[in-house]
PDB file of C-alpha atoms in Angstrom:
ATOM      1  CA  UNK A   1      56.749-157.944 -28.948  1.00 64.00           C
ATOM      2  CA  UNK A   2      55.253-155.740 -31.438  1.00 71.00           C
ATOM      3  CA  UNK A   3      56.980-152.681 -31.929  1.00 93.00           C
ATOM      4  CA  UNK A   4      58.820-149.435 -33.750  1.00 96.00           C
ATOM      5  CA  UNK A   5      62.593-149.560 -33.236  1.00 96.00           C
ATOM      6  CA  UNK A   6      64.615-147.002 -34.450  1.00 97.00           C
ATOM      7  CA  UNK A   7      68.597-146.816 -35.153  1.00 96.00           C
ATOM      8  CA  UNK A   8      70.574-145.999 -34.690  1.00 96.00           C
ATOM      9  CA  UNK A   9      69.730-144.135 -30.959  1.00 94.00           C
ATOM     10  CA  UNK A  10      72.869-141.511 -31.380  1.00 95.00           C
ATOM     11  CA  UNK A  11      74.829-140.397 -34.714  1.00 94.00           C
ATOM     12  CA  UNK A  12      77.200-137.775 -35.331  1.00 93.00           C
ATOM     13  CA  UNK A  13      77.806-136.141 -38.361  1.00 90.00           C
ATOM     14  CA  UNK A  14      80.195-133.963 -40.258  1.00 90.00           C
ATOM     15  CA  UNK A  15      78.779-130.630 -42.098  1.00 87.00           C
ATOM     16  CA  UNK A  16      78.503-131.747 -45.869  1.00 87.00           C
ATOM     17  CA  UNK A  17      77.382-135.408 -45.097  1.00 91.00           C
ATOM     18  CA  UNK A  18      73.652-137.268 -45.408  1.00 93.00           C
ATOM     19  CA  UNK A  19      73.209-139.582 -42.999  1.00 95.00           C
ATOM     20  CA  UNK A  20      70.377-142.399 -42.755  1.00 97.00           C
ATOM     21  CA  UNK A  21      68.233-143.098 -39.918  1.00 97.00           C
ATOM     22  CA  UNK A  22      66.461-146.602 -40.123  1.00 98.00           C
ATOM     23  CA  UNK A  23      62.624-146.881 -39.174  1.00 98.00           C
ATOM     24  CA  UNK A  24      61.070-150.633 -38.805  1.00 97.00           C
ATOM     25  CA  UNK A  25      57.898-151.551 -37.646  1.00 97.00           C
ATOM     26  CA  UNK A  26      56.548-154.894 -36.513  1.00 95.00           C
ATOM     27  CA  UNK A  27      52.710-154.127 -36.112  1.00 93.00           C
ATOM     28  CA  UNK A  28      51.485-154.905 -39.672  1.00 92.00           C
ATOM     29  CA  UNK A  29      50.377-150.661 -40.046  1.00 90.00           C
ATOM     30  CA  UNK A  30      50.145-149.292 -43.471  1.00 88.00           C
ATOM     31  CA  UNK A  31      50.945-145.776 -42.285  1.00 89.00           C
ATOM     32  CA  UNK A  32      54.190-144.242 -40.999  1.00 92.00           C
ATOM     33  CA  UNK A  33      55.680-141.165 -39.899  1.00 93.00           C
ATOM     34  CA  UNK A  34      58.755-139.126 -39.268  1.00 96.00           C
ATOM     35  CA  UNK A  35      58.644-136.270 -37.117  1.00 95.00           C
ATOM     36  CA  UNK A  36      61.235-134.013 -36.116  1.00 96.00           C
ATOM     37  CA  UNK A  37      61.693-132.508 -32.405  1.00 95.00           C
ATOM     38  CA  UNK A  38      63.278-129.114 -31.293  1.00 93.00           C
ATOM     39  CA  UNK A  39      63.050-127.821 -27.849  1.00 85.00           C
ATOM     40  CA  UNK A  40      60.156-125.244 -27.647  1.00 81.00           C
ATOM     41  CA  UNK A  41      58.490-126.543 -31.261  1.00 83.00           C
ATOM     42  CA  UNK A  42      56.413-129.257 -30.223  1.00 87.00           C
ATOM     43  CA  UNK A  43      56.789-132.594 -33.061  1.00 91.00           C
ATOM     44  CA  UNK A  44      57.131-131.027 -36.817  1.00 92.00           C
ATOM     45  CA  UNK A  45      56.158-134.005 -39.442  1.00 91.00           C
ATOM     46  CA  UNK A  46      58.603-134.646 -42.368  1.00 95.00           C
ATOM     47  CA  UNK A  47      57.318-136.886 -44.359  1.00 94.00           C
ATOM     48  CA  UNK A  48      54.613-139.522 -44.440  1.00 91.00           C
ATOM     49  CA  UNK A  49      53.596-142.955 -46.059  1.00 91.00           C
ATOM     50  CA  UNK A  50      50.155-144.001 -46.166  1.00 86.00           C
ATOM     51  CA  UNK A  51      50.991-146.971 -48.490  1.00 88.00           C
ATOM     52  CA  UNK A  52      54.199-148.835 -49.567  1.00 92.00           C
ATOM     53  CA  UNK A  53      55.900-147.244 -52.597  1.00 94.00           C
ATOM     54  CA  UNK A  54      53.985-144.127 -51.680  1.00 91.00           C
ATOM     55  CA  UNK A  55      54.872-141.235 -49.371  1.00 92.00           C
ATOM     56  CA  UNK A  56      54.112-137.331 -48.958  1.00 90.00           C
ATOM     57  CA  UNK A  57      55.707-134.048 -48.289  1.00 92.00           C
ATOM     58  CA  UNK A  58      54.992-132.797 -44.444  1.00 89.00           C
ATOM     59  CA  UNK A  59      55.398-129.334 -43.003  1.00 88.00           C
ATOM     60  CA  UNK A  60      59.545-129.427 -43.090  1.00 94.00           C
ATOM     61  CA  UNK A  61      60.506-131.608 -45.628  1.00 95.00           C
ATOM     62  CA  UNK A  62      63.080-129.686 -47.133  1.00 96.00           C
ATOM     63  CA  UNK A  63      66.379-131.149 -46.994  1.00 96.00           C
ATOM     64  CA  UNK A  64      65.316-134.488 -46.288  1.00 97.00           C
ATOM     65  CA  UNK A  65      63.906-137.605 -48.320  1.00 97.00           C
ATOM     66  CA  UNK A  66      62.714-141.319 -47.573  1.00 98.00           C
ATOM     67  CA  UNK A  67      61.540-144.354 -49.351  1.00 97.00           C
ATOM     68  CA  UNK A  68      58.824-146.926 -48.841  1.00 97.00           C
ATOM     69  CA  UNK A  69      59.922-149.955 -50.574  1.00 97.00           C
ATOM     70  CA  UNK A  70      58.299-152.574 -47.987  1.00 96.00           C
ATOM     71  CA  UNK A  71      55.711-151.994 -45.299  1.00 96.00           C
ATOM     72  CA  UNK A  72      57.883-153.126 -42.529  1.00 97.00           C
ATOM     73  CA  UNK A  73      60.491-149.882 -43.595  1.00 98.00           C
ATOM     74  CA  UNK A  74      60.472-146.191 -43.606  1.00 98.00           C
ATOM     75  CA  UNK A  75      64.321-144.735 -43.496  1.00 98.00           C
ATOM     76  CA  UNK A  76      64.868-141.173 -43.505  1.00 98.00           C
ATOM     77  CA  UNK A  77      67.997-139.616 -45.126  1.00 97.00           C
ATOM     78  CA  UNK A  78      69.004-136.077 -43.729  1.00 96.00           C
ATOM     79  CA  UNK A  79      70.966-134.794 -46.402  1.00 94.00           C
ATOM     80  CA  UNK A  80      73.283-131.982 -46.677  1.00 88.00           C
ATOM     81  CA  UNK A  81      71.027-129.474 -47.830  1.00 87.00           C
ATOM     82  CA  UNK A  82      69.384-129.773 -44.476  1.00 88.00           C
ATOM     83  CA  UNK A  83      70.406-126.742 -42.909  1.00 88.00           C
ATOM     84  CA  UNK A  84      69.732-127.350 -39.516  1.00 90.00           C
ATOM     85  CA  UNK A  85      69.410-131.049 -38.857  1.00 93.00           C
ATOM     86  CA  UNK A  86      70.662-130.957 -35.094  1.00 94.00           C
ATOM     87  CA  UNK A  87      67.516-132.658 -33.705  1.00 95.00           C
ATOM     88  CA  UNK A  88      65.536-135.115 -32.132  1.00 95.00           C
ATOM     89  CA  UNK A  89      63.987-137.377 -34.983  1.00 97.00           C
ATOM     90  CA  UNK A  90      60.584-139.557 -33.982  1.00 96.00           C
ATOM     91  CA  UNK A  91      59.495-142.350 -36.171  1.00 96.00           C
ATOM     92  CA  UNK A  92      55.574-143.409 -36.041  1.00 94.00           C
ATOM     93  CA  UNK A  93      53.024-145.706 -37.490  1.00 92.00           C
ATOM     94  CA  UNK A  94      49.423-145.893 -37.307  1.00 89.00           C
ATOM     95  CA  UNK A  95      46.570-148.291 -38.671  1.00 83.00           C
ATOM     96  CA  UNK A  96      45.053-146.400 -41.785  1.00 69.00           C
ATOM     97  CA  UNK A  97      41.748-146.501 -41.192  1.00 59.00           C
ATOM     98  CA  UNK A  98      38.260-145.072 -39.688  1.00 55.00           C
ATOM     99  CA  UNK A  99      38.020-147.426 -36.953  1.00 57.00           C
ATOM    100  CA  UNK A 100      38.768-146.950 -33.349  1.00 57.00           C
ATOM    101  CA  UNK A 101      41.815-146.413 -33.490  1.00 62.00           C
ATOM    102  CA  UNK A 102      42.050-144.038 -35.767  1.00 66.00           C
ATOM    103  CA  UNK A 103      44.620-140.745 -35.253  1.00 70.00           C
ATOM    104  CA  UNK A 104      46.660-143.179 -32.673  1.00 84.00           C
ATOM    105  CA  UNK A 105      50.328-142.899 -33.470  1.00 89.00           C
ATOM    106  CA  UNK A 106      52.643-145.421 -31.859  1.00 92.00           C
ATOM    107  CA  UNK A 107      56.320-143.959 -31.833  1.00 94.00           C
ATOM    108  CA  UNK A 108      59.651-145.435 -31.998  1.00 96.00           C
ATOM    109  CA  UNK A 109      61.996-144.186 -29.236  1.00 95.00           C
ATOM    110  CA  UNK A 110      63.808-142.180 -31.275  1.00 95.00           C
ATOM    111  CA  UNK A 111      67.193-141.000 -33.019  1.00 96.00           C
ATOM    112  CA  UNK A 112      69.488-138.006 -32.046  1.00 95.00           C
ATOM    113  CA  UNK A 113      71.290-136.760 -34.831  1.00 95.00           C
ATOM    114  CA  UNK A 114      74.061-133.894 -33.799  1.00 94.00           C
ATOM    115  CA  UNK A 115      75.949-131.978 -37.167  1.00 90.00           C
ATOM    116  CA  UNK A 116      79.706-131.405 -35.736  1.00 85.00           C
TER     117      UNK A 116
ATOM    118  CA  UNK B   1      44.235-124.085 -40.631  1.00 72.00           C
ATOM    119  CA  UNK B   2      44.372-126.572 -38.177  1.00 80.00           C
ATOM    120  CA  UNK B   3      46.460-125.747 -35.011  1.00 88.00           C
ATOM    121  CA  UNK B   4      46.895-126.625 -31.198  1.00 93.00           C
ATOM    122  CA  UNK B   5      47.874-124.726 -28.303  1.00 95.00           C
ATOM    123  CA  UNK B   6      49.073-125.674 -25.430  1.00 96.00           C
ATOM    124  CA  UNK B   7      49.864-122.311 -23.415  1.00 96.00           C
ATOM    125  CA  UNK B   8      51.420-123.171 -20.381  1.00 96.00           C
ATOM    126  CA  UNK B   9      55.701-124.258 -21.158  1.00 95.00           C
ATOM    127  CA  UNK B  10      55.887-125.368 -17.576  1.00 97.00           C
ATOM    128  CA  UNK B  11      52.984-126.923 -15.161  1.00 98.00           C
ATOM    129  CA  UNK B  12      54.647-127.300 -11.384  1.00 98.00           C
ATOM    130  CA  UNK B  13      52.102-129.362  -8.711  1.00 98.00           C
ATOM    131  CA  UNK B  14      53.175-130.836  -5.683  1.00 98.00           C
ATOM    132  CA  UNK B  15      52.824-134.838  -5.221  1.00 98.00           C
ATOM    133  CA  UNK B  16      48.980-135.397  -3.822  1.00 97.00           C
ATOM    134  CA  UNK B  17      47.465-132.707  -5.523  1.00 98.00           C
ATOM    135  CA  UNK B  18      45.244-132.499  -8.474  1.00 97.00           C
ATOM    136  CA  UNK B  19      47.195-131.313 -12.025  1.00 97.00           C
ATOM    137  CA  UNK B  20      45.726-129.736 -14.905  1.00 98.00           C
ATOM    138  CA  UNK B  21      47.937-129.354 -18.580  1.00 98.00           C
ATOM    139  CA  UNK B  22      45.529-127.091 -20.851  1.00 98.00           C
ATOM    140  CA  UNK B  23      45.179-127.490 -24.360  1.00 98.00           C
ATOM    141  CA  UNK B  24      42.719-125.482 -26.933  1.00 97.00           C
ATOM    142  CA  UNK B  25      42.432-126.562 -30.660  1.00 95.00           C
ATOM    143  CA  UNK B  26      41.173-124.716 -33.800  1.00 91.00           C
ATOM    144  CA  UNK B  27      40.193-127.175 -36.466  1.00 84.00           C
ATOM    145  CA  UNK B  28      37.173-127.097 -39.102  1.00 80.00           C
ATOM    146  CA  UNK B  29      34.524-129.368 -38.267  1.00 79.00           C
ATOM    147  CA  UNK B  30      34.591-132.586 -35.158  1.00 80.00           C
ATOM    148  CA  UNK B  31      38.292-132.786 -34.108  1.00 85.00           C
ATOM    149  CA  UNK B  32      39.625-135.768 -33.139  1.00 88.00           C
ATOM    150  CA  UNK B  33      42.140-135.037 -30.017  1.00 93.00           C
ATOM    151  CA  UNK B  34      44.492-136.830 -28.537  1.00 94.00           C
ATOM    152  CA  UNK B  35      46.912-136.825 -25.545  1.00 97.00           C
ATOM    153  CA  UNK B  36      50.886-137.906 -25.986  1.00 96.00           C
ATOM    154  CA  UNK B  37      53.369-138.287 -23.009  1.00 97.00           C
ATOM    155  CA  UNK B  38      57.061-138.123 -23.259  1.00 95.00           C
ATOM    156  CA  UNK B  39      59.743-139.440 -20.619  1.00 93.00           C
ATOM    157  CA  UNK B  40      63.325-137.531 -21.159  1.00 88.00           C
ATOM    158  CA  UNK B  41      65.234-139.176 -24.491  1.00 84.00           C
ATOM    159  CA  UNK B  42      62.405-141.567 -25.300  1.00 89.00           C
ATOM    160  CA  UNK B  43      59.625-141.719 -27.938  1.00 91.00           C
ATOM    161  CA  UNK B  44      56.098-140.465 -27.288  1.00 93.00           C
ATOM    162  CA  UNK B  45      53.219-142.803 -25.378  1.00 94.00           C
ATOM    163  CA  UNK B  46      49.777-142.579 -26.029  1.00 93.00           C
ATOM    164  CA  UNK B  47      47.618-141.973 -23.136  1.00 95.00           C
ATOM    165  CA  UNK B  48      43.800-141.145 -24.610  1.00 94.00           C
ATOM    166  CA  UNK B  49      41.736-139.711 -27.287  1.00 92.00           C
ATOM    167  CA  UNK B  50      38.460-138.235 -27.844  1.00 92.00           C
ATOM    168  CA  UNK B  51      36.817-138.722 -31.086  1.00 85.00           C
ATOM    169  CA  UNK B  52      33.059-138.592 -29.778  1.00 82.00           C
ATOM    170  CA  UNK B  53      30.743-139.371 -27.320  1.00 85.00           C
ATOM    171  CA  UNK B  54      30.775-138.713 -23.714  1.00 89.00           C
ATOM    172  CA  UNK B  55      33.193-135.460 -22.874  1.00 92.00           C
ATOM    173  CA  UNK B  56      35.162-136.624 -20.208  1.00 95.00           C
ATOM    174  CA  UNK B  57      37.485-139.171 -21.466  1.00 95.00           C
ATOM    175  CA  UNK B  58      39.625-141.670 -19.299  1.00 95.00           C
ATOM    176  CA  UNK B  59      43.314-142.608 -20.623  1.00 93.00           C
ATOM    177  CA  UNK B  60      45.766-144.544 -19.486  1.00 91.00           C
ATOM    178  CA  UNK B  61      47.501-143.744 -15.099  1.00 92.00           C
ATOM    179  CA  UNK B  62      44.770-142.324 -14.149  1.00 95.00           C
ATOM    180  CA  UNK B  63      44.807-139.438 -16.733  1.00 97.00           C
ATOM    181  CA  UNK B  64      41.382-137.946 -18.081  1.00 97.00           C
ATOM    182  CA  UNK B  65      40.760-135.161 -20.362  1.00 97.00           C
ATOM    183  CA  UNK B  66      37.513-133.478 -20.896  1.00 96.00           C
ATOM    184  CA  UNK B  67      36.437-131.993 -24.081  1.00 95.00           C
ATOM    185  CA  UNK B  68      34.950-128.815 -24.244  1.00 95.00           C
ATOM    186  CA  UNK B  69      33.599-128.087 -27.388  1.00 93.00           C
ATOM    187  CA  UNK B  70      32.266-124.082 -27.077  1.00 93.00           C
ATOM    188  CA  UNK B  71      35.521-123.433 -25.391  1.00 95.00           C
ATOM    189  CA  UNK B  72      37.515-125.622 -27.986  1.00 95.00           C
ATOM    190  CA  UNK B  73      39.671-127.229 -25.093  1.00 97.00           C
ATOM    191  CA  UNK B  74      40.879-130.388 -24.162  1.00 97.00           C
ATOM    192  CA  UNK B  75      42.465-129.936 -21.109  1.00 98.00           C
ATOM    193  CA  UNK B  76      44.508-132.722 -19.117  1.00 98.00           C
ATOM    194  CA  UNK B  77      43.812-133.646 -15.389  1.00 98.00           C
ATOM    195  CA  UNK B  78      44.833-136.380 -12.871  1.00 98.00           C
ATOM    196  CA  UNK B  79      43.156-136.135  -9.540  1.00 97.00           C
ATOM    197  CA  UNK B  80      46.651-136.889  -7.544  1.00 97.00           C
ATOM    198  CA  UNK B  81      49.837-136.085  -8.624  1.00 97.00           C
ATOM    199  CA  UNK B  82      52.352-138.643  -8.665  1.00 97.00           C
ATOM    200  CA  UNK B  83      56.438-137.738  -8.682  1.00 96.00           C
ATOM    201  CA  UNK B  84      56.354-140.377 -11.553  1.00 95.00           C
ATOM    202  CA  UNK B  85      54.175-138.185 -13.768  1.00 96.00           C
ATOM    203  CA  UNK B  86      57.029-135.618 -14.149  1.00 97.00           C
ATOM    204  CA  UNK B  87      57.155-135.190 -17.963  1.00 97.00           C
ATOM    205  CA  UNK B  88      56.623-133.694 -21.458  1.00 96.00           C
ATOM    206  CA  UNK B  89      52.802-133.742 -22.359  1.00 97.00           C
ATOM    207  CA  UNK B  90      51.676-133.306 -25.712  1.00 96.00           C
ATOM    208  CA  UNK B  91      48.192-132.480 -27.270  1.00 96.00           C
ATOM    209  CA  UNK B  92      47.233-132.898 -30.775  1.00 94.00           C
ATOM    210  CA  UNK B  93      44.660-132.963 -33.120  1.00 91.00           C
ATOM    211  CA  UNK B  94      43.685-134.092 -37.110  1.00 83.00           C
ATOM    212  CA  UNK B  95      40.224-133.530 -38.772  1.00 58.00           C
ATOM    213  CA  UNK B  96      38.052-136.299 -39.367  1.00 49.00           C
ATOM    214  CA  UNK B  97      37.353-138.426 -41.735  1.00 48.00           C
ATOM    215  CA  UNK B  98      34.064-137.258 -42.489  1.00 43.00           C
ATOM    216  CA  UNK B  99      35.603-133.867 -44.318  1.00 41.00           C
ATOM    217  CA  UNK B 100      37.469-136.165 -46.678  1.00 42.00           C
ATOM    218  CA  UNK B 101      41.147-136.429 -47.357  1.00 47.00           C
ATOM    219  CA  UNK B 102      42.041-136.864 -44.314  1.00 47.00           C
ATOM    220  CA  UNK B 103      44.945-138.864 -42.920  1.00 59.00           C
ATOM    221  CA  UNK B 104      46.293-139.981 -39.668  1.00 66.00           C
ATOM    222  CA  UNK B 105      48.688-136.713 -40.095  1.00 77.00           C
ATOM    223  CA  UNK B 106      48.864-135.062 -36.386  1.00 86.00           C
ATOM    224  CA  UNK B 107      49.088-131.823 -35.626  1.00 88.00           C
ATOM    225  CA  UNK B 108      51.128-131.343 -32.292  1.00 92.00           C
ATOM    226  CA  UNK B 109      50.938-128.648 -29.466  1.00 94.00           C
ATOM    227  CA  UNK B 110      54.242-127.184 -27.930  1.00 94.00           C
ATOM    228  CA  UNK B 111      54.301-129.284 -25.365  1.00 95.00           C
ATOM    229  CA  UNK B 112      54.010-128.971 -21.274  1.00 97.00           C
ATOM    230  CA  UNK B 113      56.356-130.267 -18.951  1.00 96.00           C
ATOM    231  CA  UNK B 114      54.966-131.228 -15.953  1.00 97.00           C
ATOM    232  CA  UNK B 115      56.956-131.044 -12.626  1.00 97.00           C
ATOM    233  CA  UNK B 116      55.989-133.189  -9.533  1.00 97.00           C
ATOM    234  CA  UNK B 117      57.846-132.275  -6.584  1.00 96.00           C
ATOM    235  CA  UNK B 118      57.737-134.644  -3.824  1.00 95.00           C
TER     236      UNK B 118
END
């Protein structure tokens, strides 16, 4: 089935170390997403991709970085100058267009990332 | 700026009875809006959209939202509440594409979480 899958679901890390949170999608869409998730804040976007080897700055992308080298892939690396990155992270992708289903995001189910 | 609200943290409704999650937007120009639901630890689902057309919109079990453009609201409402609709429920919104520049980039509400009791 078509599909986002993220991994890995749950990672710990030690304070000082990046960690890399994998993002593949299976339903040919030229745009993806990474959003971030804290209690009480609602989805904050990180970074975004309209187009392989291309990819913009969201609202929080401090701290953080990512790569589009294929379609299929969209990794995020939290890296140590995050300051915060306890959170819920939410991968998406969406067809890039003005049709019909334009604006619909279809999400992966997720990483939780916990700093120790 | 573009930005959602979504006032109420909590929404509590008995099983049977009909629910309402409220959402207002501020956007320039026609927003496009769009309902999310979450289930605890999982990703977000899609349930419906308006991007034009007739204001009362019908998503996916038995959600609708109507869109209320001089009140700038999109509120959620099911008829009869189900214990199975106990969840987090997201509004959003984006500009569109007619104002140029614009991408699929969401803006997200707080969230609601909506409690069914049986």
């Amino acid at each position: 089935d078509g599909g986002i899958t993220q991994s890995p679901k749950y990672l710990f890390r030690k304070e000082g170390q990046n960690v890399t949170l994998s993002c593949e999608q299976n339903l040919n869409h030229d745009a993806m997403y990474w959003y971030r998730q804290d209690p009480g804040q609602g989805l904050r976007l990180i970074y975004y991709s309209q187009i392989v080897n291309d990819f913009q700055k969201g609202d929080i992308a401090e701290g953080y970085s990512v790569s589009r080298e294929k379609k299929e892939s969209f990794p995020l690396t939290v890296t140590s100058a995050q300051k915060n990155p306890t959170a819920f992270y939410l991968c998406a992708s969406s067809i890039n267009s003005g049709g019909p289903n334009t604006g619909e995001l279809f999400f992966g189910e997720g990483s939780r990332l916990t700093v120790l | 700026a573009q930005s959602v609200a979504q006032p109420e943290d909590q929404v509590n409704v008995a099983e049977g009875n009909p629910l309402t999650v409220k959402c207002t937007y501020s956007v320039s120009g026609n927003p496009y809006l769009f309902w999310y639901v979450q289930y605890p630890n999982r990703g977000l689902q899609f349930l419906l959209k308006y991007i034009t057309g007739d204001n009362l919109v019908k998503g996916s079990y038995g959600f609708e939202a109507e869109f209320n453009k001089s009140q700038t609201s999109f509120h959620l409402k099911k008829p009869s509440a189900l214990v199975s609709d106990s969840a987090l429920y997201f509004c959003a919104v984006r500009r569109a594409l007619n104002y140029g520049g614009a991408t699929n980039k969401l803006i997200f509400g707080t969230g609601t979480l909506l409690a069914v009791q049986p």
